[in-house]
Every structure is written in C-alpha cells, then in structure tokens.
CSV table of C-alpha atoms and ligand atoms in Angstrom, one decimal:
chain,number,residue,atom,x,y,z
H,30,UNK,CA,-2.5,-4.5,-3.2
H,31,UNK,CA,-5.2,-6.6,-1.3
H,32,UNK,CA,-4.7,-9.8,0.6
H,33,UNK,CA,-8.3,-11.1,0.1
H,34,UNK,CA,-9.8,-12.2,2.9
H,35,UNK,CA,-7.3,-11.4,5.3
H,36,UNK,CA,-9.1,-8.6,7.1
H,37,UNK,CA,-12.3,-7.0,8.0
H,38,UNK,CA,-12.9,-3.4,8.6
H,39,UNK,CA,-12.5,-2.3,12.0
H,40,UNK,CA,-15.9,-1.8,13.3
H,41,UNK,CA,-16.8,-5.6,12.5
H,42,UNK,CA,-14.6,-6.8,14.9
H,43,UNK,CA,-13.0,-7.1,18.0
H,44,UNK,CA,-9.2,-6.5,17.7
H,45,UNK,CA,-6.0,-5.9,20.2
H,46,UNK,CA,-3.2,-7.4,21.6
H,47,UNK,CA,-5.4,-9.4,23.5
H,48,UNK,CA,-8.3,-10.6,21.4
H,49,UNK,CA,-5.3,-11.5,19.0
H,50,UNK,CA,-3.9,-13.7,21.7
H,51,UNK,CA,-7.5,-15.2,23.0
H,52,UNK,CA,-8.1,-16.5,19.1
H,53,UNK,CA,-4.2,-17.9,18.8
H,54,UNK,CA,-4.7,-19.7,21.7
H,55,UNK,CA,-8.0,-20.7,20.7
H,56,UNK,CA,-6.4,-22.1,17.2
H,57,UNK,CA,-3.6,-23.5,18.5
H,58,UNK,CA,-4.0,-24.1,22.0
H,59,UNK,CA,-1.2,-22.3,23.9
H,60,UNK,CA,-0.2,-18.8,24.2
H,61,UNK,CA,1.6,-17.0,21.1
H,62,UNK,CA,5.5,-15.9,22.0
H,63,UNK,CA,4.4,-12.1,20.8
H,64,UNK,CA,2.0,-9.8,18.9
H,65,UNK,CA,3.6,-7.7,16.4
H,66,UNK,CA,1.5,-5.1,14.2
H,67,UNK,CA,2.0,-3.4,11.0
H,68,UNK,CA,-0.6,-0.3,9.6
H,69,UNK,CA,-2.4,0.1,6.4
H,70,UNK,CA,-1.1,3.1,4.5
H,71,UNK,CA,-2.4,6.5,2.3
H,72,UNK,CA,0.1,7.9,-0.2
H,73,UNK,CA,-0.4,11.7,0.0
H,74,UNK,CA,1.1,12.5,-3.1
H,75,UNK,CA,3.4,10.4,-5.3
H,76,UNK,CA,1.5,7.5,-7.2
H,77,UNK,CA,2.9,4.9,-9.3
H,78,UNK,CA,6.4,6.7,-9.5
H,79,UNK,CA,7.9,4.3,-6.9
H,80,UNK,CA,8.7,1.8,-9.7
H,81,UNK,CA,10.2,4.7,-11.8
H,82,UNK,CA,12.2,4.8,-9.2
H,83,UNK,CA,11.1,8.3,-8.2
H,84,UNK,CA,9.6,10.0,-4.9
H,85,UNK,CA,6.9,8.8,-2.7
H,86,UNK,CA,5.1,10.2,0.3
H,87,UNK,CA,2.8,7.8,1.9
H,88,UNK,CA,1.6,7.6,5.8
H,89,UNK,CA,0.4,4.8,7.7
H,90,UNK,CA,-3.5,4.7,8.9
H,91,UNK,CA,-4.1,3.5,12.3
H,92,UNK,CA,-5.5,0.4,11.2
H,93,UNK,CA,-3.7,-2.3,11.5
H,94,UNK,CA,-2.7,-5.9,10.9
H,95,UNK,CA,-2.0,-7.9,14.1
H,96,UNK,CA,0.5,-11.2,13.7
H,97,UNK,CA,0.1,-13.0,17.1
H,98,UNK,CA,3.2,-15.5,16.7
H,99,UNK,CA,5.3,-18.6,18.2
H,100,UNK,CA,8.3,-20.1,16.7
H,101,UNK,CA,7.9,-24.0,15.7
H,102,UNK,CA,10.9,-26.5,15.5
H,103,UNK,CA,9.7,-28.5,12.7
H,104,UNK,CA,9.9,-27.0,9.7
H,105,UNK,CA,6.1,-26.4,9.6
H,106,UNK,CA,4.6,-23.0,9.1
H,107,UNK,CA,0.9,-22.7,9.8
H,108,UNK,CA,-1.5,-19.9,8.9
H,109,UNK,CA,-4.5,-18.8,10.2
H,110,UNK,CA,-6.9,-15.7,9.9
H,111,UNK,CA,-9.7,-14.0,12.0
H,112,UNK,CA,-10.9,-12.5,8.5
H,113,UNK,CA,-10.9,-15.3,6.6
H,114,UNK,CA,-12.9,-18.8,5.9
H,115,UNK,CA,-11.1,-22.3,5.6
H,116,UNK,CA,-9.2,-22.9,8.9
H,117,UNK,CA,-5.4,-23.2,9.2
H,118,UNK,CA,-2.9,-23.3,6.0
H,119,UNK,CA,-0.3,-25.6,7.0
H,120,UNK,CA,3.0,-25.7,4.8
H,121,UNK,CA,6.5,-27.2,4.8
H,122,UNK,CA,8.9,-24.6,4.6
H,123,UNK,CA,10.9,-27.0,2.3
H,124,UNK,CA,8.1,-27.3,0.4
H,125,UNK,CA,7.6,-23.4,-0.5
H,126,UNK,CA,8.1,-22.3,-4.2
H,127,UNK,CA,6.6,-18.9,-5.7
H,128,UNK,CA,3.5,-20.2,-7.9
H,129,UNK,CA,2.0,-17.2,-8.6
H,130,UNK,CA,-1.5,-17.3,-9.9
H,131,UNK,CA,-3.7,-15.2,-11.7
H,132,UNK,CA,-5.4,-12.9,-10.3
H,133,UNK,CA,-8.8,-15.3,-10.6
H,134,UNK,CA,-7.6,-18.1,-9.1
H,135,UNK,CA,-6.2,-16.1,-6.7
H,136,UNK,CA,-9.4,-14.5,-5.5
H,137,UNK,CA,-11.0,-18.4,-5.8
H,138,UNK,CA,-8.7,-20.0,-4.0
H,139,UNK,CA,-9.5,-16.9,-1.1
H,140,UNK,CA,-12.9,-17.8,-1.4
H,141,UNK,CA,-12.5,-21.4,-1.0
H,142,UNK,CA,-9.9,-20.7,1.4
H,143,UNK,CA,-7.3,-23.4,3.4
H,144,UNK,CA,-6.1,-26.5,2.4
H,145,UNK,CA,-2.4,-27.0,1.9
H,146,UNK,CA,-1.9,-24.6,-1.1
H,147,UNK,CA,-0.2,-21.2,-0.3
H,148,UNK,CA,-2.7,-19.3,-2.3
H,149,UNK,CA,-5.4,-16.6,-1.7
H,150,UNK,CA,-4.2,-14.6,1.2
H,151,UNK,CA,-1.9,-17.3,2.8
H,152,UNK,CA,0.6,-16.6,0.2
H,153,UNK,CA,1.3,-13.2,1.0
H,154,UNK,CA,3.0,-14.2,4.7
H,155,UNK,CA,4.3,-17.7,3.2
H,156,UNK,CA,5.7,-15.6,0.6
H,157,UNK,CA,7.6,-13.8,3.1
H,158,UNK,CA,9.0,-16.9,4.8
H,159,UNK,CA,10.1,-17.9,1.1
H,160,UNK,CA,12.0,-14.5,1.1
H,161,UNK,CA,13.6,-14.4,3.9
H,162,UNK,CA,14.9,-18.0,3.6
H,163,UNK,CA,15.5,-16.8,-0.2
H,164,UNK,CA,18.1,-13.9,1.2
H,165,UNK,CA,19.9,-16.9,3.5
H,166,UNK,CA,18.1,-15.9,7.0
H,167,UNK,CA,17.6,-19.1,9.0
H,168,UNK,CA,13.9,-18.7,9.2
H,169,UNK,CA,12.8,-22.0,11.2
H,170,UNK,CA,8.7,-22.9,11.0
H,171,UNK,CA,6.1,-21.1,13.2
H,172,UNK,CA,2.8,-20.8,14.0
H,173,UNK,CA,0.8,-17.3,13.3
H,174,UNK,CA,-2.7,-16.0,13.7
H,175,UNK,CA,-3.7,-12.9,11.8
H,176,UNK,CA,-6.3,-10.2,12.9
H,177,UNK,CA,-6.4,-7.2,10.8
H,178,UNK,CA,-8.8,-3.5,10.7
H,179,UNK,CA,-7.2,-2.6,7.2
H,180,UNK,CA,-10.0,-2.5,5.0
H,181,UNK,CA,-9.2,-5.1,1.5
H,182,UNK,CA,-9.5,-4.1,-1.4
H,183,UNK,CA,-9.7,-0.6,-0.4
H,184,UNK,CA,-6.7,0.6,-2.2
H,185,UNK,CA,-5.2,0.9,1.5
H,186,UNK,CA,-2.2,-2.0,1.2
H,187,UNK,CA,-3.8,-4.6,3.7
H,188,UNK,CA,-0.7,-6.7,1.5
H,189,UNK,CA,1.6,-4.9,2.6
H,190,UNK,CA,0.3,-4.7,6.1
H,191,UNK,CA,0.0,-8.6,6.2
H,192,UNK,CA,3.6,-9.7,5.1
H,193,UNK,CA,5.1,-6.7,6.8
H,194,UNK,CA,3.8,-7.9,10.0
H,195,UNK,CA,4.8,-11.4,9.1
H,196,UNK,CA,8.6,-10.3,8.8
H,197,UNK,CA,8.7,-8.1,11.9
H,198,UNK,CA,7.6,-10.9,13.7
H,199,UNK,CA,9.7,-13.8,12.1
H,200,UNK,CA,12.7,-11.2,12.3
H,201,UNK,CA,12.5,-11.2,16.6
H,202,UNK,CA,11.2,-14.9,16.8
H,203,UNK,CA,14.2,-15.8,14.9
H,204,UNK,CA,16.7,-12.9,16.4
H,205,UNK,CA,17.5,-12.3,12.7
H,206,UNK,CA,18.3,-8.4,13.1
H,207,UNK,CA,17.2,-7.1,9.8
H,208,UNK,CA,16.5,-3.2,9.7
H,209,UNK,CA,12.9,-2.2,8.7
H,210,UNK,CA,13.9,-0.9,5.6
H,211,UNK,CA,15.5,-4.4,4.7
H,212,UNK,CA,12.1,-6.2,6.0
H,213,UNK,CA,10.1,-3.9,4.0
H,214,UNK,CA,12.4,-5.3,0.9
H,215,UNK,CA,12.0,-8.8,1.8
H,216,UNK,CA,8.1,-8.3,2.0
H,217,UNK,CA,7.9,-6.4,-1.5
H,218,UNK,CA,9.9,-9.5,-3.0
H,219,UNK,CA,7.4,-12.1,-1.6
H,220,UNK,CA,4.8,-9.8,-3.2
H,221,UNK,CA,6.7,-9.7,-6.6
H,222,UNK,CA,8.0,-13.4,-7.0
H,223,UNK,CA,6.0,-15.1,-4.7
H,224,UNK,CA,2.5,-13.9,-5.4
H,225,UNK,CA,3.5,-12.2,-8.5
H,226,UNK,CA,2.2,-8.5,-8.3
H,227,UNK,CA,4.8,-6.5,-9.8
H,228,UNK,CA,4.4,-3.7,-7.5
H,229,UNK,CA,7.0,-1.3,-6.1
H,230,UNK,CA,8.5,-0.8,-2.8
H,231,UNK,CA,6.7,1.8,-1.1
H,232,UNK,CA,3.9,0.4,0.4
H,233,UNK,CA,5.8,-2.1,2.3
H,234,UNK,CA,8.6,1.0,3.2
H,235,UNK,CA,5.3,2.8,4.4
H,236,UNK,CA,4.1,0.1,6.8
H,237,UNK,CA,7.5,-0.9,8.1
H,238,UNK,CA,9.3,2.9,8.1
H,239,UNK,CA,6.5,5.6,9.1
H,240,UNK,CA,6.3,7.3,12.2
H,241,UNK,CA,3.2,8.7,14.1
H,242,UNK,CA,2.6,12.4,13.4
H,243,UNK,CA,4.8,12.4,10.4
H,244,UNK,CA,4.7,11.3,6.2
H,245,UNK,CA,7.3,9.7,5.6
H,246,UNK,CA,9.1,11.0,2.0
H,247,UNK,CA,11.0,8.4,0.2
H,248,UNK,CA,12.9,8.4,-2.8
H,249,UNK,CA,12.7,4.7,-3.8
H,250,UNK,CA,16.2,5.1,-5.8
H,251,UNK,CA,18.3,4.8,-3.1
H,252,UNK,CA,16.2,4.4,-0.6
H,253,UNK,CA,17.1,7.4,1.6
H,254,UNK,CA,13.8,8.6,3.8
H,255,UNK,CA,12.9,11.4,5.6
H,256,UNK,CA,10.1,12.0,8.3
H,257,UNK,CA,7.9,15.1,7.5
H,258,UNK,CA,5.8,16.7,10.5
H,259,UNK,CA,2.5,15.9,8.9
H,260,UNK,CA,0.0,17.3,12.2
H,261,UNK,CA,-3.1,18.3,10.7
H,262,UNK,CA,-5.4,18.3,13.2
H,263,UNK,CA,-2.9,21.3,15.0
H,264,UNK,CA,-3.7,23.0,11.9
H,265,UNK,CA,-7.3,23.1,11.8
H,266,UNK,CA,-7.5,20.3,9.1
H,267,UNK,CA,-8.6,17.1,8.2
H,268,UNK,CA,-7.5,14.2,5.9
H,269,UNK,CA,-10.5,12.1,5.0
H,270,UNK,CA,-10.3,8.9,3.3
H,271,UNK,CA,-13.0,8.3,1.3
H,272,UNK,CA,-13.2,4.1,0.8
H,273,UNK,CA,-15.5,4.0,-2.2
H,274,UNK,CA,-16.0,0.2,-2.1
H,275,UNK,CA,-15.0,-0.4,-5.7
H,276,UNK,CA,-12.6,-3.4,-5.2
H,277,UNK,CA,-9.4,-2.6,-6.6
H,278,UNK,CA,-7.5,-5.6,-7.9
H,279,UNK,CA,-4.0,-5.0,-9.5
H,280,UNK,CA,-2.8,-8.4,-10.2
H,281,UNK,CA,-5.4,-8.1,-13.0
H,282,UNK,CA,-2.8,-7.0,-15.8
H,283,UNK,CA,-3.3,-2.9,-15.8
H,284,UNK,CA,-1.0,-2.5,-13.0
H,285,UNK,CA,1.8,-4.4,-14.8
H,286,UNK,CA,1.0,-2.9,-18.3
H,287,UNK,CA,1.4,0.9,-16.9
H,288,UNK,CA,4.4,-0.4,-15.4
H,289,UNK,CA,5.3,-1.7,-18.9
H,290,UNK,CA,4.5,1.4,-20.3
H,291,UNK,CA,6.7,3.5,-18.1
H,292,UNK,CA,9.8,1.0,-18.6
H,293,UNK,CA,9.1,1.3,-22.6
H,294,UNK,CA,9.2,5.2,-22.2
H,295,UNK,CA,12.5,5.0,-20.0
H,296,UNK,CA,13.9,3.3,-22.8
H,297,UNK,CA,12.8,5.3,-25.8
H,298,UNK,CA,14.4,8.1,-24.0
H,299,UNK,CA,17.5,6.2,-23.5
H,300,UNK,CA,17.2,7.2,-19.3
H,301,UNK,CA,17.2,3.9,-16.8
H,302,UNK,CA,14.6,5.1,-15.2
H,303,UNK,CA,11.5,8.0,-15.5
H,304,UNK,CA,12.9,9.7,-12.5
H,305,UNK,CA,15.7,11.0,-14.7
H,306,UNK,CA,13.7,13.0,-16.7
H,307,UNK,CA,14.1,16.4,-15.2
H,308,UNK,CA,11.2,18.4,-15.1
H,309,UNK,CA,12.3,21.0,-16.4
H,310,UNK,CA,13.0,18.6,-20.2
H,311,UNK,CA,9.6,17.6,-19.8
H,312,UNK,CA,8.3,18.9,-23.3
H,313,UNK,CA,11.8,18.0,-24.5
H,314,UNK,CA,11.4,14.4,-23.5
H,315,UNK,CA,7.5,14.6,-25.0
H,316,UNK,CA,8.6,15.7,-28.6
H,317,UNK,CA,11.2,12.6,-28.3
H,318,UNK,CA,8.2,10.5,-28.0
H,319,UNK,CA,5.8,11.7,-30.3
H,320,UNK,CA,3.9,9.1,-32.0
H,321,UNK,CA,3.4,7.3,-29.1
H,322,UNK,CA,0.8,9.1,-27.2
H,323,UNK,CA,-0.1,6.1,-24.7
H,324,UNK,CA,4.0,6.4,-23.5
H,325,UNK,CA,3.7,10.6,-23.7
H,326,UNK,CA,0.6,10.6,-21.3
H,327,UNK,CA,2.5,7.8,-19.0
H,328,UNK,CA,5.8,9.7,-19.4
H,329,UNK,CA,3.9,13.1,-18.5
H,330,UNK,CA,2.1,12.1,-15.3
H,331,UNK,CA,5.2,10.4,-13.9
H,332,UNK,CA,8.1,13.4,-14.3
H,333,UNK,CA,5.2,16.0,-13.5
H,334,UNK,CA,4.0,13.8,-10.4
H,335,UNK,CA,7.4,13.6,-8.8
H,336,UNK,CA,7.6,17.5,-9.3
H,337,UNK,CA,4.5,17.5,-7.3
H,338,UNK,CA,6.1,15.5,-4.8
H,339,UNK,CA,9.0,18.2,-4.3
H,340,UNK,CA,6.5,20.9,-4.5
H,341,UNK,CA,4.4,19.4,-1.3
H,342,UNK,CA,7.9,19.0,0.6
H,343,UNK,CA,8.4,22.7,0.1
H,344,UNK,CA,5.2,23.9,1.3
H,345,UNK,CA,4.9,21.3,4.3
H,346,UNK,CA,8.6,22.2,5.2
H,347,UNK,CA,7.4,26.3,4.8
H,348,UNK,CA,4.4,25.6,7.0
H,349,UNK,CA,2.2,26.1,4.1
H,350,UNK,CA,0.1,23.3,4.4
H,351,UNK,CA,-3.1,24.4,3.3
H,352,UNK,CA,-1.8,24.9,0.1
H,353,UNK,CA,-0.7,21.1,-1.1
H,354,UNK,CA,-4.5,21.2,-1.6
H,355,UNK,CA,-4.3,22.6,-5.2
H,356,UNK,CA,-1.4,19.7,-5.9
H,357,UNK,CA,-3.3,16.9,-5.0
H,358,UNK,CA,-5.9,17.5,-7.3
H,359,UNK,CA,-3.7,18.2,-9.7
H,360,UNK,CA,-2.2,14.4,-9.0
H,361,UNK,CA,-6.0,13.5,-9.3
H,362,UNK,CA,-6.5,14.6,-13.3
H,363,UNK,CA,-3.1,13.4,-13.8
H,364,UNK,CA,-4.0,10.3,-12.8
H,365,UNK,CA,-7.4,10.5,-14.2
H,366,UNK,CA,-6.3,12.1,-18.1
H,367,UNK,CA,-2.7,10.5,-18.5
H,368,UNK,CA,-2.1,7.5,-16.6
H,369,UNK,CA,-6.3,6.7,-16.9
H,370,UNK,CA,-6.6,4.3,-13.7
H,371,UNK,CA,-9.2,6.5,-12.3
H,372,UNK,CA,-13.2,5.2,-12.1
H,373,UNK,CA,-16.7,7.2,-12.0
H,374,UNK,CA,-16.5,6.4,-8.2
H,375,UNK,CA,-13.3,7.9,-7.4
H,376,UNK,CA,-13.4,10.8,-10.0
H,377,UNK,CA,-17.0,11.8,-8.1
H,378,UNK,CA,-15.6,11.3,-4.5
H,379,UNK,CA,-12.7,13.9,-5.7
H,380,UNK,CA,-15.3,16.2,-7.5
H,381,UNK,CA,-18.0,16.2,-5.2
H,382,UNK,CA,-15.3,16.9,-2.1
H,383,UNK,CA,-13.8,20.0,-4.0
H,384,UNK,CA,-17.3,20.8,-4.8
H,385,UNK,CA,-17.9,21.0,-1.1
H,386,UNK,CA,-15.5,23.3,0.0
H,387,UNK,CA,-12.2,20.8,0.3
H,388,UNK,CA,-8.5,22.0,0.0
H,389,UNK,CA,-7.7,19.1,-2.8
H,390,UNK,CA,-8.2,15.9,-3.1
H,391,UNK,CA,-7.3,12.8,-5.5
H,392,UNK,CA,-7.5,9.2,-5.6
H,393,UNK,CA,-4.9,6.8,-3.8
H,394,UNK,CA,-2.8,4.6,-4.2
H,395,UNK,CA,-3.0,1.9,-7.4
H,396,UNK,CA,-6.4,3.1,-8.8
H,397,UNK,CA,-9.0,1.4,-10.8
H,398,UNK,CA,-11.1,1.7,-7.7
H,399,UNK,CA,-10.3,1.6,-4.0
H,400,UNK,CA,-9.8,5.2,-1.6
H,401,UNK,CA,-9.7,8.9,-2.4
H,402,UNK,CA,-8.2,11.5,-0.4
H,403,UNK,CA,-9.8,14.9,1.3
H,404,UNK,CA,-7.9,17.8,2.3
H,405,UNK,CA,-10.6,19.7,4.4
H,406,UNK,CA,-10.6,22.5,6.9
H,407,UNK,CA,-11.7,20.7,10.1
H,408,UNK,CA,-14.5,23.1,10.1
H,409,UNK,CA,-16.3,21.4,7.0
H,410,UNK,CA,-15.0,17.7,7.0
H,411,UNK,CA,-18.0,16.8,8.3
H,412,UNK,CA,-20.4,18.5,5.3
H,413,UNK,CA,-18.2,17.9,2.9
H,414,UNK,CA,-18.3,13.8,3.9
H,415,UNK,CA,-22.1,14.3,3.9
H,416,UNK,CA,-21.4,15.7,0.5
H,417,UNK,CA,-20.1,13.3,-0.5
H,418,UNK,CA,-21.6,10.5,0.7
H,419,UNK,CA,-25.3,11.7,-0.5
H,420,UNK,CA,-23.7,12.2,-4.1
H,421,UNK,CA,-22.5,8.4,-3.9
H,422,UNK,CA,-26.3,7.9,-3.2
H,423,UNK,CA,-27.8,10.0,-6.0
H,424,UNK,CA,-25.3,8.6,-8.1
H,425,UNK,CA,-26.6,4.5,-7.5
H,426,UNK,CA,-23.5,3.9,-5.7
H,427,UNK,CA,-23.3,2.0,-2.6
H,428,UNK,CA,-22.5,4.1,0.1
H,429,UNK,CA,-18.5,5.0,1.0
H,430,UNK,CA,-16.7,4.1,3.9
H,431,UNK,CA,-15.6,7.6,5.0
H,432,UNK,CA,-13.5,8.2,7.9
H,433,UNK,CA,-9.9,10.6,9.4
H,434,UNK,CA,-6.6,9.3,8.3
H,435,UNK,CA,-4.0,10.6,11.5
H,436,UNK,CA,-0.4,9.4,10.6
H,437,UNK,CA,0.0,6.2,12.7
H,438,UNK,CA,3.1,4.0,13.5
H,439,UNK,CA,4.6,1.8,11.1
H,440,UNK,CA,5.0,-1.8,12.6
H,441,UNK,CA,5.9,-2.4,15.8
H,442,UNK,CA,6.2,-5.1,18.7
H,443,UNK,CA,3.3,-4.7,20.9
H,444,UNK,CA,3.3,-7.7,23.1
Q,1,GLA,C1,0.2,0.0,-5.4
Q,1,GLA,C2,1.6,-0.6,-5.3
Q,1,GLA,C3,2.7,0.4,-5.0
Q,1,GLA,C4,2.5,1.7,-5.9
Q,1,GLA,C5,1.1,2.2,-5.9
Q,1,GLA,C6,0.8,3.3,-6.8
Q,1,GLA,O1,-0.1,0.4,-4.1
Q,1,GLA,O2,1.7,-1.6,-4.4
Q,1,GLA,O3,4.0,-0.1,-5.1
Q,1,GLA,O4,3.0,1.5,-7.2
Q,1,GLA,O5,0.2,1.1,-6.2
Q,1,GLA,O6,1.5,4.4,-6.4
C-alpha cells in the first residue's frame, strides 16, 4: 500500500540518522529522544495469499523509512514529513477515531496536506497510535518527524514502512515491550480500520520481522516464520526491481473485491480459508465451482501460488536457486490470466527481462501497477535492465526506476 506523500526516492534526498535529526530539530526545535527505521519490502513469491491465510515470502529493500522521535506529556501527537507538503499534523490522541476515506479524498487530502485532519499519509502513523491505545498500551503523545527512501506508490509497502517505524519507535519511547511480530499486527490493524485498506499482514511482518541476508517465509495462519539464506550476489545473481512508475493504489476497490472473491470461494467450498485447499484437490475444488469462473480463476491462482511458495523453499533449502526462476514467472501469468491485476507495464517489464536472458521474473506485490521482479545472472543484469528500460521507451512509457534488491533489516533502533 502507499502512504502518499510520505517519501521520496532515495537519490532526491539527503537521508540518515543524522539528517533525520538536523530536520526534527529544525521542526521542533530540540533534539528527538531516538531514530528508529523500518525498510520497504519485495515479496519473492507468494502474492495476495496472505489474506487466504496461506504462505508468504517477502524481503525487505534497503530503503528505508526513518521516525526521528520524542515522547510528549500532553496528550498531543504531532506529525511531520521531509516528503511531504503542509507542515505539522497536530492531533489529540483523545481525539483519534478511524475515518477512513476513499481512496480520492485520500490522495486530496495528501495533496493539500496538514491541517488537523489525520488523512493523506498522517493517518497511517496516527493510525498506529489509535491501535496501540486500541489494544490497551499506554501510548502517551509524541512528537515525530519522518524521512523515508521507499519509493510511493511503487508497489514497495512505503505503508507499511511508515506505521511500522511509528510502532517501533512508540514501543521504546513508551517501554511498552511488544514483540515485532505483535507491532507488525498493530500496524496492519491501523492500516485496516484506521485508513481502511483491507490488506493482509505480511507487509507489515516483512518490515518489522526480516533479517539482512535472508527471505523471511511466513505462513500468515499462525504466524510461525522462518529466515531463509537468500545471498544472491554469493551466487552469481541478481534481483532487480524494476519500479515501472505506474502508481499503484489499492484502496481503489480491486484490492478489496479480489479479496471478496477469495472469501466467496472459501465459502462455496465450505473451507475457512483458501489455504485449505490442498493442491493436490485443486481440479477437485475447480469442478465444485464451476459456473463461477471469476471464483475458479481466483481459487486457481491462490492454491497453485502457495504450492509455488513450497516449491521455492525446497529449491532455496537444496541450494538450487537458480531454478525458482521458472516459478516466478509462473506467479507472473498466474497473476496476469487468473487473478488479472497485472498492466501492459508490468506484463512488458516481465517479458522483455525473460526476453533478455533473465532466470524468471513477475510482478510484485498488490499489482495494478507498481514493481516487477528480475531474477538475472549477475553477468547480464546490466543488459537485461538496458533491455528493459529501452523497451519501456519504444513502448511510450516513461522510463523505469530499475535498481538491486539485497535483503536488508527489518526495523531497527539506530540512534
Ligand atoms: C499488498 C497488501 C499485502 C498483500 C499484497 C499482495 O501489498 O498490503 O497484504 O496482500 O498486496 O500479496
């Protein structure tokens, strides 16, 4: 999901610990208590089956949002960011209730920025506040100052990054103790009643939970995570992101009607969830559903997507790594053909990329615009960028933002 306006990419300006805390002092004239951080994310395979309550494997990027933070003492919680027009949002906690707003008036009230009202991208950390005091934490007021390099509306959960780094730092200004995992929960239900994107849990899980060097597998049922040695670059590969500037926006109603889709599916076939569907009943579960071939295509990509899922575990755990190439692109027409939240953009990224010589490839996260995925031998990520980068151009399309995802940290402390 995108926070509008809360970030910039990272070669348009300055960030770090210190930058962060120059502008807090410059906005609120004093030093902030800490810094915290929380990254942007990629999902390498696994999309839209974390509210199916099936597997996930995202990694975090090494861009990141930066929360520069001090506690206040009355009730007050102010909001300000580097990325964004309109000055400080000041709130009352007391005064916080979810009013979440279409997607339109979202993106105008971003535009128009500040004022009083939590909207436009000050409702994703004052969400979070709302949360946490929600769940019973004594959350007191504070002041923050946000600096972020995730690229918006690039399909690469600047959201996410934004509240998550609002809870890790509200968690140690207010000694609250909450594991990342419960943090991550606190920020998705900010996102879901508070801003009112119905999305799932992992993107929060991904920029709370990862580890540098590693995917992080997640099966969003029960929550149980593993860390999966993801080192590419000791392999000879690459993983290019290709950003193709199409703004996603999933508060727009397609999000929330595949969503709808899946939970109508899960109840035709009398399971509580798609991730009950074994693979192996897939055309079982398909004949159950015949007349309803919007459901079928839905039901098909999610029970064959979290196969995939299983299937990259096995070769990454073999050592086989060059050959999740041929899965990914599998997750690509999956996503393209049955769940249909591919665009030109991303399908030519994918094709032109494979085209070129790449291992796999397939879109990213919610679709409908936003980031693609490369899996290249280091050897030809830098024609097979060119590649596609000159297609984009012969195409009409503005050019991509193309660069390396390396597994970064999830969200830390860092001053
Ligand atoms: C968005 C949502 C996630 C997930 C993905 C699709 O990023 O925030 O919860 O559903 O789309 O996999």
């Amino acid at each position: 999901m995108t926070a509008h306006g809360a970030a910039a990419p990272a070669t348009e300006r300055p960030h770090g610990a210190q930058h962060s805390a120059a502008q807090f002092a410059a906005v609120y004239g004093a030093a902030p208590t800490g810094i915290w951080a929380a990254p942007g994310r990629v999902n390498l395979i696994g999309e839209h089956t974390d509210y199916n309550d099936g597997f996930v494997m995202p990694l975090a990027l090494p861009h990141t949002t930066l929360a520069a933070a001090s506690p206040r003492t009355d009730g007050v919680l102010r909001l300000h960011s580097g990325g964004a027009d309109g000055g400080i949002v000041e709130l009352r906690l007391d005064e916080l209730r979810p009013t979440p707003m279409d997607t339109a008036a979202r993106s105008a009230s971003a535009r128009g920025g500040g004022g009083r009202r939590a909207g436009g991208w000050a409702a994703y950390p004052a969400g979070v506040v709302w949360a946490m005091r929600e769940a019973g934490l004594p959350v007191g007021g504070a002041d923050l100052h946000y600096d972020s390099t995730v690229p918006t509306g690039a399909g690469l959960s600047s959201s996410a990054a934004l509240e998550v780094a609002t809870a890790f730092a509200l968690n140690d200004l207010y000694g609250l103790g909450q594991e990342p995992q419960r943090l991550a929960q606190l920020a998705q239900r900010a996102e879901n009643a508070f801003v009112g994107v119905p999305c799932g849990i992992m993107d929060q899980t991904a920029a709370a939970c990862c580890t540098g060097g590693h995917a992080l597998f997640l099966d969003t049922r029960d929550l149980t995570r593993r860390q999966i040695p993801f080192d590419l670059a000791g392999e000879g590969l690459r993983l290019l992101v290709v950003d193709t500037r199409v703004k996603h926006e999933l508060g727009d109603g397609a999000y929330a009607e595949r969503r709808a889709g899946c939970e109508r599916g899960a109840r035709a076939l009398g399971v509580r969830a798609l991730r009950e569907v074994p693979y192996a009943h897939l055309d079982e579960a398909l004949a159950g559903l015949a007349g309803e071939p919007v459901v079928q295509a839905l039901v098909r990509h999610i029970v064959t997507e979290n196969h995939r899922v299983e299937e990259v575990i096995a070769c990454l755990d073999a050592g086989r790594t060059r050959a999740i190439g041929p899965l990914l692109t599998a997750g690509h027409a999956s996503l393209r053909d049955d769940f249909k939240i591919s665009c030109r953009e991303l399908d030519l990224a994918v094709d032109t990329a494979l085209t070129a010589g790449a291992l796999g490839a397939r879109m990213t996260g919610g679709g409908f615009g936003g980031s693609a995925i490369v899996l290249v031998e280091e050897t030809v990520a830098a024609a097979v960028g060119a590649a596609v980068t000159e297609a984009f151009a012969a195409a009409g399309h503005a050019a991509p933002r193309i660069f390396e995802a390396v597994a970064g940290a999830g969200a830390h402390r860092v001053a």
